[in-house]
């Protein structure tokens, strides 16, 4: 009875704490004393933790101060964000350990090798604490201020610090954190109001969850496409932490979640011992949260399947990832089903589980180090019993995609060799300089298997994220498992220490009749735009041709001339050399226009116009889809685009653009005026590119002709268990799977591809019927489409032979629709070019082929 009364009192405090003054005692555990030489957070912030949302600069200033004041801590700078904010970690341990951090880090590397002889009994445990990968889940970053203070200033943990190294990362996503802090602080009232309609609690598009380009960084631990992830993964691979904490927030009407997640959704490549340790650690969280009277749960939500998330990435590398999900106040105070939830309350829960994790790490230190050592010993045994000894991958026609995939592997401390001579294996050619070999006899054996795995059978039909992530498929590469040991296969070179992107060159002299480069290389669009921007005339050949010296050029080849440029032959030539070097393409000098196949003055060669691109953004638009497109142009292709807010479209002069892109979205804010304006623009010759549900809006408003089908989920069963409702409904969702499709490589959308076989990534249940014009369907799912991942049987039937990319014509313009996302999470390099082809070559598609 006394316990119940105590809980009621604590819940009452939970309701009202947002309306009263906060002090540090609210957060800190009882019976600890603190070093007065270590600054309290408020002395640097100018306010108490939880009173305002600390912005990233304030957090960095506090961490720098603590690192300067404490002999227990040192600051590690591991990079910077797109917005040039520093990425930092505070390493905390005993002063003795801090003095020899590099030695301890190097020693830990031995855990990955079976012959490791170090004393596991004496080795410190390492715990990484990652906060607020989602910028608007700010209880994490603010709780990190308390962790920095407690673990550097608490006197009672001094002996424990001999046995642990903490890596406290206060802000995984500084750009998103700053965006959100600015919003909520700008709308904070000094007398808080938790009304959910309050502007403070309703941040505007694209919101603070994502990074600068609106990417969810918690999906980037495997793809490592962004600087935040690249720097962090380099640190984790160097330190090999035993425990990785991942602090998040969830819906306001929830309580507090900690792992384990739903047992049936664990990845089968993760050892059972991992789940055993996760459950042991969970007991510490329960004990600590019980003490402060907070509600919590585990095993009923989330999962440990996709290795690209922060709480799951460690699981395939001998560590234990722990996800924390705190009900969010999304501001300083918000009403919820329990009454009200305050920002300080959310911070206290997160800090409390940091304390519980610390105790667990100390108590389980030897077991955690032993587990990591055993993990890699068992991986070695699995390799020994594996018939496969290596994997080879590459693309005959494109070094760029191959290079970037190799770079991903290297970032995960995977050993890699470049192929230094041409080989043909089982009829598949692999080219020297454009192929790599991954030996399986290495510590990351299990991670490699995950990256190359295809899987179509599952214990569960629900997934918190994607159900597959086969990387060679996403890069559109040939790959093959090999039974031979690497050094017996061919001449190779170890490139495990890193790769340098190979420069392209100009083959021939200045003053040539014309110059040409093929479209297969990944960065060919980047080269094309640079030439356009310099004012040179560029054309695309829709037919193959061959020079007198028997050099063949495929469809999609770009021909370059000085055009109306007044530059000299020498300046023109130097520009070509510079662009070839920067993009990795080879440019060939042509001595005559009299070529075999078609001549260089052929009507089958179209003059290209430089794209002037508007990308619709803001309310109604899917921010992740828009961000992926923006990132592709801005970071990879170096092509400027206009980010046009949807509310400006009705008043904008669309004639300044020849390409407009509609990412997936509902476009409910657009009325008849906007629809007519867009239709008129297309009729005059514009290229309109649409994605996902934007295609539905275009079809509804007669701007394009797209017809969709729906799956029939009807069931004659008259009674089903209510308890099965959520799972039955969730199983019908295509959360993320890979499918086989057939590409028309003679269509401008297919230029640069040498094989009609391609893999596409699909999320959602949008099924596009084929156009009545067979020339308007450049990309179609095959009759046997599933390559890897989970899909509901009825959805699989619907996907067969349906459209993936379709072209619709109106007037002299074209609308090109992409059902699936060719730019998914920035790592689907293999389909990027389909999208870029729509931008550059949409203008050349025959109108008759689209109706």
mmCIF file of N, CA, C and O in Angstrom, residues 230 454 494 537 625 732 795:
data_model
loop_
_atom_site.group_PDB
_atom_site.id
_atom_site.type_symbol
_atom_site.label_atom_id
_atom_site.label_comp_id
_atom_site.label_asym_id
_atom_site.label_seq_id
_atom_site.Cartn_x
_atom_site.Cartn_y
_atom_site.Cartn_z
ATOM 1 N N UNK A 230 29.543 8.476 -41.004
ATOM 2 C CA UNK A 230 30.896 8.053 -41.364
ATOM 3 C C UNK A 230 31.871 8.275 -40.212
ATOM 4 O O UNK A 230 32.682 7.402 -39.894
ATOM 5 N N UNK A 454 20.579 -12.656 -49.311
ATOM 6 C CA UNK A 454 19.200 -12.613 -49.797
ATOM 7 C C UNK A 454 18.378 -13.545 -48.919
ATOM 8 O O UNK A 454 18.827 -14.629 -48.554
ATOM 9 N N UNK A 494 45.838 -5.630 -51.893
ATOM 10 C CA UNK A 494 45.134 -5.306 -50.653
ATOM 11 C C UNK A 494 44.886 -3.801 -50.587
ATOM 12 O O UNK A 494 45.814 -3.001 -50.638
ATOM 13 N N UNK A 537 28.257 22.985 -76.427
ATOM 14 C CA UNK A 537 27.107 22.283 -77.017
ATOM 15 C C UNK A 537 27.238 20.787 -76.728
ATOM 16 O O UNK A 537 28.280 20.179 -76.991
ATOM 17 N N UNK A 625 11.794 11.749 -49.215
ATOM 18 C CA UNK A 625 11.890 11.599 -50.665
ATOM 19 C C UNK A 625 12.495 12.857 -51.283
ATOM 20 O O UNK A 625 13.400 12.787 -52.123
ATOM 21 N N UNK A 732 0.270 -6.967 -44.337
ATOM 22 C CA UNK A 732 -0.099 -6.571 -45.700
ATOM 23 C C UNK A 732 0.720 -5.389 -46.205
ATOM 24 O O UNK A 732 0.622 -5.010 -47.364
ATOM 25 N N UNK A 795 0.116 -9.254 -52.297
ATOM 26 C CA UNK A 795 0.865 -8.145 -52.884
ATOM 27 C C UNK A 795 1.847 -8.644 -53.938
ATOM 28 O O UNK A 795 2.058 -7.981 -54.960
#
